[in-house]
JSON list of N, CA and C in Angstrom, two decimals:
[
{"chain": "D", "resi": 137, "resn": "SER", "atom": "N", "xyz": [22.10, 16.09, 15.40]},
{"chain": "D", "resi": 137, "resn": "SER", "atom": "CA", "xyz": [23.48, 16.32, 14.99]},
{"chain": "D", "resi": 137, "resn": "SER", "atom": "C", "xyz": [23.56, 16.52, 13.48]},
{"chain": "D", "resi": 138, "resn": "PRO", "atom": "N", "xyz": [24.58, 17.19, 13.01]},
{"chain": "D", "resi": 138, "resn": "PRO", "atom": "CA", "xyz": [24.70, 17.49, 11.57]},
{"chain": "D", "resi": 138, "resn": "PRO", "atom": "C", "xyz": [24.82, 16.23, 10.72]},
{"chain": "D", "resi": 139, "resn": "THR", "atom": "N", "xyz": [25.28, 15.11, 11.30]},
{"chain": "D", "resi": 139, "resn": "THR", "atom": "CA", "xyz": [25.47, 13.89, 10.53]},
{"chain": "D", "resi": 139, "resn": "THR", "atom": "C", "xyz": [24.14, 13.28, 10.09]},
{"chain": "D", "resi": 140, "resn": "ASP", "atom": "N", "xyz": [23.05, 13.66, 10.75]},
{"chain": "D", "resi": 140, "resn": "ASP", "atom": "CA", "xyz": [21.74, 13.11, 10.39]},
{"chain": "D", "resi": 140, "resn": "ASP", "atom": "C", "xyz": [21.18, 13.76, 9.12]},
{"chain": "D", "resi": 141, "resn": "SER", "atom": "N", "xyz": [21.74, 14.87, 8.70]},
{"chain": "D", "resi": 141, "resn": "SER", "atom": "CA", "xyz": [21.22, 15.60, 7.55]},
{"chain": "D", "resi": 141, "resn": "SER", "atom": "C", "xyz": [21.34, 14.77, 6.28]},
{"chain": "D", "resi": 142, "resn": "GLY", "atom": "N", "xyz": [20.27, 14.71, 5.51]},
{"chain": "D", "resi": 142, "resn": "GLY", "atom": "CA", "xyz": [20.27, 13.97, 4.27]},
{"chain": "D", "resi": 142, "resn": "GLY", "atom": "C", "xyz": [19.84, 12.53, 4.41]},
{"chain": "D", "resi": 143, "resn": "LYS", "atom": "N", "xyz": [19.70, 12.07, 5.64]},
{"chain": "D", "resi": 143, "resn": "LYS", "atom": "CA", "xyz": [19.27, 10.70, 5.90]},
{"chain": "D", "resi": 143, "resn": "LYS", "atom": "C", "xyz": [17.79, 10.55, 5.50]},
{"chain": "D", "resi": 144, "resn": "VAL", "atom": "N", "xyz": [17.41, 9.35, 5.04]},
{"chain": "D", "resi": 144, "resn": "VAL", "atom": "CA", "xyz": [16.01, 9.11, 4.69]},
{"chain": "D", "resi": 144, "resn": "VAL", "atom": "C", "xyz": [15.38, 8.23, 5.75]},
{"chain": "D", "resi": 145, "resn": "LEU", "atom": "N", "xyz": [14.23, 8.65, 6.27]},
{"chain": "D", "resi": 145, "resn": "LEU", "atom": "CA", "xyz": [13.49, 7.92, 7.28]},
{"chain": "D", "resi": 145, "resn": "LEU", "atom": "C", "xyz": [12.11, 7.58, 6.74]},
{"chain": "D", "resi": 146, "resn": "VAL", "atom": "N", "xyz": [11.47, 6.59, 7.35]},
{"chain": "D", "resi": 146, "resn": "VAL", "atom": "CA", "xyz": [10.11, 6.21, 6.94]},
{"chain": "D", "resi": 146, "resn": "VAL", "atom": "C", "xyz": [9.18, 6.28, 8.15]},
{"chain": "D", "resi": 147, "resn": "ALA", "atom": "N", "xyz": [7.98, 6.80, 7.94]},
{"chain": "D", "resi": 147, "resn": "ALA", "atom": "CA", "xyz": [7.01, 6.96, 9.03]},
{"chain": "D", "resi": 147, "resn": "ALA", "atom": "C", "xyz": [6.36, 5.63, 9.37]},
{"chain": "D", "resi": 148, "resn": "VAL", "atom": "N", "xyz": [6.33, 5.28, 10.65]},
{"chain": "D", "resi": 148, "resn": "VAL", "atom": "CA", "xyz": [5.71, 4.02, 11.09]},
{"chain": "D", "resi": 148, "resn": "VAL", "atom": "C", "xyz": [4.27, 4.23, 11.54]},
{"chain": "D", "resi": 149, "resn": "ALA", "atom": "N", "xyz": [3.79, 5.47, 11.50]},
{"chain": "D", "resi": 149, "resn": "ALA", "atom": "CA", "xyz": [2.41, 5.81, 11.85]},
{"chain": "D", "resi": 149, "resn": "ALA", "atom": "C", "xyz": [2.07, 7.12, 11.16]},
{"chain": "D", "resi": 150, "resn": "PRO", "atom": "N", "xyz": [0.77, 7.41, 10.97]},
{"chain": "D", "resi": 150, "resn": "PRO", "atom": "CA", "xyz": [0.41, 8.72, 10.41]},
{"chain": "D", "resi": 150, "resn": "PRO", "atom": "C", "xyz": [0.85, 9.83, 11.36]},
{"chain": "D", "resi": 151, "resn": "LEU", "atom": "N", "xyz": [1.47, 10.87, 10.82]},
{"chain": "D", "resi": 151, "resn": "LEU", "atom": "CA", "xyz": [2.02, 11.93, 11.66]},
{"chain": "D", "resi": 151, "resn": "LEU", "atom": "C", "xyz": [1.44, 13.28, 11.27]},
{"chain": "D", "resi": 152, "resn": "SER", "atom": "N", "xyz": [1.19, 14.12, 12.26]},
{"chain": "D", "resi": 152, "resn": "SER", "atom": "CA", "xyz": [0.82, 15.50, 11.97]},
{"chain": "D", "resi": 152, "resn": "SER", "atom": "C", "xyz": [2.07, 16.26, 11.55]},
{"chain": "D", "resi": 153, "resn": "ILE", "atom": "N", "xyz": [1.99, 16.94, 10.42]},
{"chain": "D", "resi": 153, "resn": "ILE", "atom": "CA", "xyz": [3.08, 17.81, 9.97]},
{"chain": "D", "resi": 153, "resn": "ILE", "atom": "C", "xyz": [2.83, 19.19, 10.57]},
{"chain": "D", "resi": 154, "resn": "ARG", "atom": "N", "xyz": [3.83, 19.70, 11.29]},
{"chain": "D", "resi": 154, "resn": "ARG", "atom": "CA", "xyz": [3.64, 20.98, 11.99]},
{"chain": "D", "resi": 154, "resn": "ARG", "atom": "C", "xyz": [4.59, 22.06, 11.48]},
{"chain": "D", "resi": 155, "resn": "SER", "atom": "N", "xyz": [4.24, 23.30, 11.80]},
{"chain": "D", "resi": 155, "resn": "SER", "atom": "CA", "xyz": [4.99, 24.46, 11.31]},
{"chain": "D", "resi": 155, "resn": "SER", "atom": "C", "xyz": [6.26, 24.71, 12.10]},
{"chain": "D", "resi": 156, "resn": "GLY", "atom": "N", "xyz": [6.45, 23.95, 13.20]},
{"chain": "D", "resi": 156, "resn": "GLY", "atom": "CA", "xyz": [7.64, 24.10, 14.03]},
{"chain": "D", "resi": 156, "resn": "GLY", "atom": "C", "xyz": [7.86, 22.84, 14.85]},
{"chain": "D", "resi": 157, "resn": "PRO", "atom": "N", "xyz": [9.01, 22.74, 15.55]},
{"chain": "D", "resi": 157, "resn": "PRO", "atom": "CA", "xyz": [9.37, 21.51, 16.28]},
{"chain": "D", "resi": 157, "resn": "PRO", "atom": "C", "xyz": [8.69, 21.39, 17.64]},
{"chain": "D", "resi": 158, "resn": "SER", "atom": "N", "xyz": [7.36, 21.51, 17.66]},
{"chain": "D", "resi": 158, "resn": "SER", "atom": "CA", "xyz": [6.63, 21.46, 18.92]},
{"chain": "D", "resi": 158, "resn": "SER", "atom": "C", "xyz": [5.17, 21.10, 18.65]},
{"chain": "D", "resi": 159, "resn": "THR", "atom": "N", "xyz": [4.54, 20.39, 19.60]},
{"chain": "D", "resi": 159, "resn": "THR", "atom": "CA", "xyz": [3.11, 20.07, 19.46]},
{"chain": "D", "resi": 159, "resn": "THR", "atom": "C", "xyz": [2.25, 21.32, 19.57]},
{"chain": "D", "resi": 160, "resn": "GLY", "atom": "N", "xyz": [2.84, 22.43, 20.01]},
{"chain": "D", "resi": 160, "resn": "GLY", "atom": "CA", "xyz": [2.10, 23.69, 20.08]},
{"chain": "D", "resi": 160, "resn": "GLY", "atom": "C", "xyz": [2.04, 24.42, 18.75]},
{"chain": "D", "resi": 161, "resn": "ASP", "atom": "N", "xyz": [2.82, 23.97, 17.78]},
{"chain": "D", "resi": 161, "resn": "ASP", "atom": "CA", "xyz": [2.84, 24.62, 16.47]},
{"chain": "D", "resi": 161, "resn": "ASP", "atom": "C", "xyz": [1.67, 24.16, 15.61]},
{"chain": "D", "resi": 162, "resn": "ASP", "atom": "N", "xyz": [1.33, 24.98, 14.62]},
{"chain": "D", "resi": 162, "resn": "ASP", "atom": "CA", "xyz": [0.17, 24.70, 13.76]},
{"chain": "D", "resi": 162, "resn": "ASP", "atom": "C", "xyz": [0.34, 23.41, 12.96]},
{"chain": "D", "resi": 163, "resn": "ILE", "atom": "N", "xyz": [-0.76, 22.67, 12.79]},
{"chain": "D", "resi": 163, "resn": "ILE", "atom": "CA", "xyz": [-0.76, 21.47, 11.95]},
{"chain": "D", "resi": 163, "resn": "ILE", "atom": "C", "xyz": [-0.95, 21.90, 10.50]},
{"chain": "D", "resi": 164, "resn": "LEU", "atom": "N", "xyz": [-0.01, 21.49, 9.65]},
{"chain": "D", "resi": 164, "resn": "LEU", "atom": "CA", "xyz": [-0.05, 21.86, 8.23]},
{"chain": "D", "resi": 164, "resn": "LEU", "atom": "C", "xyz": [-0.66, 20.76, 7.38]},
{"chain": "D", "resi": 165, "resn": "GLY", "atom": "N", "xyz": [-0.64, 19.52, 7.90]},
{"chain": "D", "resi": 165, "resn": "GLY", "atom": "CA", "xyz": [-1.15, 18.39, 7.15]},
{"chain": "D", "resi": 165, "resn": "GLY", "atom": "C", "xyz": [-0.82, 17.10, 7.86]},
{"chain": "D", "resi": 166, "resn": "VAL", "atom": "N", "xyz": [-1.01, 15.98, 7.15]},
{"chain": "D", "resi": 166, "resn": "VAL", "atom": "CA", "xyz": [-0.73, 14.67, 7.73]},
{"chain": "D", "resi": 166, "resn": "VAL", "atom": "C", "xyz": [0.22, 13.91, 6.82]},
{"chain": "D", "resi": 167, "resn": "LEU", "atom": "N", "xyz": [1.25, 13.33, 7.44]},
{"chain": "D", "resi": 167, "resn": "LEU", "atom": "CA", "xyz": [2.19, 12.46, 6.72]},
{"chain": "D", "resi": 167, "resn": "LEU", "atom": "C", "xyz": [1.70, 11.03, 6.90]},
{"chain": "D", "resi": 168, "resn": "PRO", "atom": "N", "xyz": [1.35, 10.33, 5.80]},
{"chain": "D", "resi": 168, "resn": "PRO", "atom": "CA", "xyz": [0.81, 8.97, 5.95]},
{"chain": "D", "resi": 168, "resn": "PRO", "atom": "C", "xyz": [1.86, 7.96, 6.39]},
{"chain": "D", "resi": 169, "resn": "ARG", "atom": "N", "xyz": [1.40, 6.87, 6.99]},
{"chain": "D", "resi": 169, "resn": "ARG", "atom": "CA", "xyz": [2.28, 5.78, 7.37]},
{"chain": "D", "resi": 169, "resn": "ARG", "atom": "C", "xyz": [2.98, 5.23, 6.13]},
{"chain": "D", "resi": 170, "resn": "GLY", "atom": "N", "xyz": [4.28, 4.99, 6.23]},
{"chain": "D", "resi": 170, "resn": "GLY", "atom": "CA", "xyz": [5.04, 4.47, 5.11]},
{"chain": "D", "resi": 170, "resn": "GLY", "atom": "C", "xyz": [5.67, 5.55, 4.24]},
{"chain": "D", "resi": 171, "resn": "ALA", "atom": "N", "xyz": [5.33, 6.81, 4.50]},
{"chain": "D", "resi": 171, "resn": "ALA", "atom": "CA", "xyz": [5.90, 7.91, 3.73]},
{"chain": "D", "resi": 171, "resn": "ALA", "atom": "C", "xyz": [7.38, 8.08, 4.07]},
{"chain": "D", "resi": 172, "resn": "ARG", "atom": "N", "xyz": [8.17, 8.47, 3.08]},
{"chain": "D", "resi": 172, "resn": "ARG", "atom": "CA", "xyz": [9.60, 8.67, 3.29]},
{"chain": "D", "resi": 172, "resn": "ARG", "atom": "C", "xyz": [9.90, 10.14, 3.54]},
{"chain": "D", "resi": 173, "resn": "VAL", "atom": "N", "xyz": [10.82, 10.37, 4.46]},
{"chain": "D", "resi": 173, "resn": "VAL", "atom": "CA", "xyz": [11.17, 11.73, 4.88]},
{"chain": "D", "resi": 173, "resn": "VAL", "atom": "C", "xyz": [12.67, 11.91, 4.73]},
{"chain": "D", "resi": 174, "resn": "ARG", "atom": "N", "xyz": [13.09, 12.99, 4.04]},
{"chain": "D", "resi": 174, "resn": "ARG", "atom": "CA", "xyz": [14.51, 13.32, 3.99]},
{"chain": "D", "resi": 174, "resn": "ARG", "atom": "C", "xyz": [14.79, 14.35, 5.09]},
{"chain": "D", "resi": 175, "resn": "VAL", "atom": "N", "xyz": [15.79, 14.05, 5.92]},
{"chain": "D", "resi": 175, "resn": "VAL", "atom": "CA", "xyz": [16.11, 14.89, 7.06]},
{"chain": "D", "resi": 175, "resn": "VAL", "atom": "C", "xyz": [16.90, 16.13, 6.61]},
{"chain": "D", "resi": 176, "resn": "HIS", "atom": "N", "xyz": [16.36, 17.32, 6.92]},
{"chain": "D", "resi": 176, "resn": "HIS", "atom": "CA", "xyz": [17.08, 18.56, 6.66]},
{"chain": "D", "resi": 176, "resn": "HIS", "atom": "C", "xyz": [17.69, 19.11, 7.95]},
{"chain": "D", "resi": 177, "resn": "GLU", "atom": "N", "xyz": [17.02, 18.85, 9.06]},
{"chain": "D", "resi": 177, "resn": "GLU", "atom": "CA", "xyz": [17.45, 19.40, 10.34]},
{"chain": "D", "resi": 177, "resn": "GLU", "atom": "C", "xyz": [16.77, 18.61, 11.45]},
{"chain": "D", "resi": 178, "resn": "VAL", "atom": "N", "xyz": [17.44, 18.46, 12.59]},
{"chain": "D", "resi": 178, "resn": "VAL", "atom": "CA", "xyz": [16.85, 17.81, 13.76]},
{"chain": "D", "resi": 178, "resn": "VAL", "atom": "C", "xyz": [16.90, 18.78, 14.93]},
{"chain": "D", "resi": 179, "resn": "LYS", "atom": "N", "xyz": [15.76, 18.96, 15.60]},
{"chain": "D", "resi": 179, "resn": "LYS", "atom": "CA", "xyz": [15.70, 19.88, 16.73]},
{"chain": "D", "resi": 179, "resn": "LYS", "atom": "C", "xyz": [14.69, 19.37, 17.75]},
{"chain": "D", "resi": 180, "resn": "PHE", "atom": "N", "xyz": [15.13, 19.17, 18.99]},
{"chain": "D", "resi": 180, "resn": "PHE", "atom": "CA", "xyz": [14.25, 18.70, 20.07]},
{"chain": "D", "resi": 180, "resn": "PHE", "atom": "C", "xyz": [13.50, 17.42, 19.69]},
{"chain": "D", "resi": 181, "resn": "GLN", "atom": "N", "xyz": [14.20, 16.45, 19.07]},
{"chain": "D", "resi": 181, "resn": "GLN", "atom": "CA", "xyz": [13.59, 15.20, 18.62]},
{"chain": "D", "resi": 181, "resn": "GLN", "atom": "C", "xyz": [12.50, 15.41, 17.55]},
{"chain": "D", "resi": 182, "resn": "TRP", "atom": "N", "xyz": [12.59, 16.52, 16.84]},
{"chain": "D", "resi": 182, "resn": "TRP", "atom": "CA", "xyz": [11.71, 16.75, 15.69]},
{"chain": "D", "resi": 182, "resn": "TRP", "atom": "C", "xyz": [12.56, 16.82, 14.43]},
{"chain": "D", "resi": 183, "resn": "ILE", "atom": "N", "xyz": [11.98, 16.35, 13.32]},
{"chain": "D", "resi": 183, "resn": "ILE", "atom": "CA", "xyz": [12.67, 16.33, 12.03]},
{"chain": "D", "resi": 183, "resn": "ILE", "atom": "C", "xyz": [12.08, 17.40, 11.12]},
{"chain": "D", "resi": 184, "resn": "ASN", "atom": "N", "xyz": [12.96, 18.23, 10.55]},
{"chain": "D", "resi": 184, "resn": "ASN", "atom": "CA", "xyz": [12.53, 19.20, 9.54]},
{"chain": "D", "resi": 184, "resn": "ASN", "atom": "C", "xyz": [12.66, 18.55, 8.17]},
{"chain": "D", "resi": 185, "resn": "MET", "atom": "N", "xyz": [11.52, 18.37, 7.49]},
{"chain": "D", "resi": 185, "resn": "MET", "atom": "CA", "xyz": [11.51, 17.74, 6.17]},
{"chain": "D", "resi": 185, "resn": "MET", "atom": "C", "xyz": [11.85, 18.75, 5.07]},
{"chain": "D", "resi": 186, "resn": "GLY", "atom": "N", "xyz": [12.07, 20.01, 5.46]},
{"chain": "D", "resi": 186, "resn": "GLY", "atom": "CA", "xyz": [12.29, 21.09, 4.50]},
{"chain": "D", "resi": 186, "resn": "GLY", "atom": "C", "xyz": [11.11, 22.04, 4.51]},
{"chain": "D", "resi": 187, "resn": "LYS", "atom": "N", "xyz": [11.35, 23.30, 4.17]},
{"chain": "D", "resi": 187, "resn": "LYS", "atom": "CA", "xyz": [10.29, 24.33, 4.13]},
{"chain": "D", "resi": 187, "resn": "LYS", "atom": "C", "xyz": [9.53, 24.42, 5.45]},
{"chain": "D", "resi": 188, "resn": "ASN", "atom": "N", "xyz": [10.24, 24.19, 6.57]},
{"chain": "D", "resi": 188, "resn": "ASN", "atom": "CA", "xyz": [9.62, 24.26, 7.90]},
{"chain": "D", "resi": 188, "resn": "ASN", "atom": "C", "xyz": [8.42, 23.34, 8.07]},
{"chain": "D", "resi": 189, "resn": "ASN", "atom": "N", "xyz": [8.54, 22.12, 7.54]},
{"chain": "D", "resi": 189, "resn": "ASN", "atom": "CA", "xyz": [7.55, 21.06, 7.79]},
{"chain": "D", "resi": 189, "resn": "ASN", "atom": "C", "xyz": [8.18, 20.08, 8.78]},
{"chain": "D", "resi": 190, "resn": "TRP", "atom": "N", "xyz": [7.64, 20.04, 10.00]},
{"chain": "D", "resi": 190, "resn": "TRP", "atom": "CA", "xyz": [8.24, 19.27, 11.08]},
{"chain": "D", "resi": 190, "resn": "TRP", "atom": "C", "xyz": [7.38, 18.07, 11.46]},
{"chain": "D", "resi": 191, "resn": "VAL", "atom": "N", "xyz": [8.05, 16.94, 11.74]},
{"chain": "D", "resi": 191, "resn": "VAL", "atom": "CA", "xyz": [7.37, 15.74, 12.24]},
{"chain": "D", "resi": 191, "resn": "VAL", "atom": "C", "xyz": [8.17, 15.16, 13.40]},
{"chain": "D", "resi": 192, "resn": "PRO", "atom": "N", "xyz": [7.50, 14.49, 14.36]},
{"chain": "D", "resi": 192, "resn": "PRO", "atom": "CA", "xyz": [8.22, 13.94, 15.52]},
{"chain": "D", "resi": 192, "resn": "PRO", "atom": "C", "xyz": [9.10, 12.75, 15.15]},
{"chain": "D", "resi": 193, "resn": "GLU", "atom": "N", "xyz": [10.34, 12.79, 15.62]},
{"chain": "D", "resi": 193, "resn": "GLU", "atom": "CA", "xyz": [11.33, 11.78, 15.26]},
{"chain": "D", "resi": 193, "resn": "GLU", "atom": "C", "xyz": [10.97, 10.38, 15.78]},
{"chain": "D", "resi": 194, "resn": "LYS", "atom": "N", "xyz": [10.23, 10.31, 16.89]},
{"chain": "D", "resi": 194, "resn": "LYS", "atom": "CA", "xyz": [9.99, 9.01, 17.52]},
{"chain": "D", "resi": 194, "resn": "LYS", "atom": "C", "xyz": [9.10, 8.08, 16.69]},
{"chain": "D", "resi": 195, "resn": "PHE", "atom": "N", "xyz": [8.40, 8.63, 15.69]},
{"chain": "D", "resi": 195, "resn": "PHE", "atom": "CA", "xyz": [7.56, 7.78, 14.84]},
{"chain": "D", "resi": 195, "resn": "PHE", "atom": "C", "xyz": [8.19, 7.54, 13.48]},
{"chain": "D", "resi": 196, "resn": "LEU", "atom": "N", "xyz": [9.50, 7.80, 13.37]},
{"chain": "D", "resi": 196, "resn": "LEU", "atom": "CA", "xyz": [10.22, 7.56, 12.13]},
{"chain": "D", "resi": 196, "resn": "LEU", "atom": "C", "xyz": [11.33, 6.56, 12.39]},
{"chain": "D", "resi": 197, "resn": "ARG", "atom": "N", "xyz": [11.62, 5.73, 11.40]},
{"chain": "D", "resi": 197, "resn": "ARG", "atom": "CA", "xyz": [12.74, 4.81, 11.53]},
{"chain": "D", "resi": 197, "resn": "ARG", "atom": "C", "xyz": [13.57, 4.86, 10.25]},
{"chain": "D", "resi": 198, "resn": "PRO", "atom": "N", "xyz": [14.84, 4.45, 10.33]},
{"chain": "D", "resi": 198, "resn": "PRO", "atom": "CA", "xyz": [15.68, 4.49, 9.14]},
{"chain": "D", "resi": 198, "resn": "PRO", "atom": "C", "xyz": [15.13, 3.60, 8.03]},
{"chain": "D", "resi": 199, "resn": "LEU", "atom": "N", "xyz": [15.24, 4.06, 6.81]},
{"chain": "D", "resi": 199, "resn": "LEU", "atom": "CA", "xyz": [14.82, 3.27, 5.66]},
{"chain": "D", "resi": 199, "resn": "LEU", "atom": "C", "xyz": [15.85, 2.18, 5.41]},
{"chain": "D", "resi": 200, "resn": "MET", "atom": "N", "xyz": [15.39, 0.93, 5.40]},
{"chain": "D", "resi": 200, "resn": "MET", "atom": "CA", "xyz": [16.30, -0.20, 5.18]},
{"chain": "D", "resi": 200, "resn": "MET", "atom": "C", "xyz": [16.39, -0.49, 3.68]},
{"chain": "D", "resi": 201, "resn": "ARG", "atom": "N", "xyz": [17.54, -0.21, 3.12]},
{"chain": "D", "resi": 201, "resn": "ARG", "atom": "CA", "xyz": [17.72, -0.40, 1.67]},
{"chain": "D", "resi": 201, "resn": "ARG", "atom": "C", "xyz": [17.83, -1.88, 1.31]},
{"chain": "D", "resi": 202, "resn": "THR", "atom": "N", "xyz": [18.15, -2.75, 2.28]},
{"chain": "D", "resi": 202, "resn": "THR", "atom": "CA", "xyz": [18.39, -4.16, 1.99]},
{"chain": "D", "resi": 202, "resn": "THR", "atom": "C", "xyz": [17.11, -4.97, 1.86]},
{"chain": "D", "resi": 203, "resn": "GLU", "atom": "N", "xyz": [15.97, -4.39, 2.21]},
{"chain": "D", "resi": 203, "resn": "GLU", "atom": "CA", "xyz": [14.71, -5.14, 2.24]},
{"chain": "D", "resi": 203, "resn": "GLU", "atom": "C", "xyz": [14.36, -5.78, 0.89]},
{"chain": "D", "resi": 204, "resn": "HIS", "atom": "N", "xyz": [14.61, -5.08, -0.20]},
{"chain": "D", "resi": 204, "resn": "HIS", "atom": "CA", "xyz": [14.18, -5.56, -1.51]},
{"chain": "D", "resi": 204, "resn": "HIS", "atom": "C", "xyz": [15.33, -6.17, -2.32]},
{"chain": "D", "resi": 205, "resn": "VAL", "atom": "N", "xyz": [16.54, -6.04, -1.83]},
{"chain": "D", "resi": 205, "resn": "VAL", "atom": "CA", "xyz": [17.70, -6.47, -2.60]},
{"chain": "D", "resi": 205, "resn": "VAL", "atom": "C", "xyz": [17.92, -7.97, -2.52]},
{"chain": "D", "resi": 206, "resn": "SER", "atom": "N", "xyz": [17.87, -8.53, -1.31]},
{"chain": "D", "resi": 206, "resn": "SER", "atom": "CA", "xyz": [18.31, -9.91, -1.10]},
{"chain": "D", "resi": 206, "resn": "SER", "atom": "C", "xyz": [17.44, -10.93, -1.84]},
{"chain": "D", "resi": 207, "resn": "ARG", "atom": "N", "xyz": [16.17, -10.66, -2.06]},
{"chain": "D", "resi": 207, "resn": "ARG", "atom": "CA", "xyz": [15.28, -11.62, -2.70]},
{"chain": "D", "resi": 207, "resn": "ARG", "atom": "C", "xyz": [15.71, -11.92, -4.15]},
{"chain": "D", "resi": 208, "resn": "ASN", "atom": "N", "xyz": [16.08, -10.90, -4.89]},
{"chain": "D", "resi": 208, "resn": "ASN", "atom": "CA", "xyz": [16.35, -11.07, -6.31]},
{"chain": "D", "resi": 208, "resn": "ASN", "atom": "C", "xyz": [17.69, -11.74, -6.60]},
{"chain": "D", "resi": 209, "resn": "GLU", "atom": "N", "xyz": [18.60, -11.71, -5.64]},
{"chain": "D", "resi": 209, "resn": "GLU", "atom": "CA", "xyz": [19.94, -12.24, -5.90]},
{"chain": "D", "resi": 209, "resn": "GLU", "atom": "C", "xyz": [19.96, -13.76, -6.02]},
{"chain": "D", "resi": 210, "resn": "THR", "atom": "N", "xyz": [18.95, -14.44, -5.53]},
{"chain": "D", "resi": 210, "resn": "THR", "atom": "CA", "xyz": [18.93, -15.91, -5.57]},
{"chain": "D", "resi": 210, "resn": "THR", "atom": "C", "xyz": [18.50, -16.44, -6.94]},
{"chain": "D", "resi": 211, "resn": "THR", "atom": "N", "xyz": [18.07, -15.56, -7.84]},
{"chain": "D", "resi": 211, "resn": "THR", "atom": "CA", "xyz": [17.55, -16.00, -9.14]},
{"chain": "D", "resi": 211, "resn": "THR", "atom": "C", "xyz": [18.64, -16.03, -10.21]},
{"chain": "D", "resi": 212, "resn": "LYS", "atom": "N", "xyz": [19.91, -15.91, -9.81]},
{"chain": "D", "resi": 212, "resn": "LYS", "atom": "CA", "xyz": [21.00, -15.93, -10.78]},
{"chain": "D", "resi": 212, "resn": "LYS", "atom": "C", "xyz": [21.38, -17.36, -11.16]},
{"chain": "D", "resi": 213, "resn": "THR", "atom": "N", "xyz": [20.56, -18.02, -11.96]},
{"chain": "D", "resi": 213, "resn": "THR", "atom": "CA", "xyz": [20.87, -19.38, -12.40]},
{"chain": "D", "resi": 213, "resn": "THR", "atom": "C", "xyz": [21.39, -19.31, -13.84]},
{"chain": "D", "resi": 214, "resn": "PRO", "atom": "N", "xyz": [22.39, -20.14, -14.17]},
{"chain": "D", "resi": 214, "resn": "PRO", "atom": "CA", "xyz": [22.92, -20.11, -15.54]},
{"chain": "D", "resi": 214, "resn": "PRO", "atom": "C", "xyz": [21.89, -20.60, -16.54]},
{"chain": "D", "resi": 215, "resn": "SER", "atom": "N", "xyz": [21.80, -19.94, -17.68]},
{"chain": "D", "resi": 215, "resn": "SER", "atom": "CA", "xyz": [20.79, -20.31, -18.67]},
{"chain": "D", "resi": 215, "resn": "SER", "atom": "C", "xyz": [21.29, -21.44, -19.57]}
]
């Protein structure tokens, strides 16, 4: 859906980057685990990272922005 555009996802496993939204398309490279992906387009459960670089959506999860925030807030002690 169009609402997914611009969302940032993170790879939970190494992924083959392909030239199209199908396992039949050519492999262009490998996206390492932990790499961040900005969604340009979604088609058939594949994510277009831009410039026709496609990765399967099922190995990506939303990037949680709160992971690093909550730890630092407890250190606000008056000097």
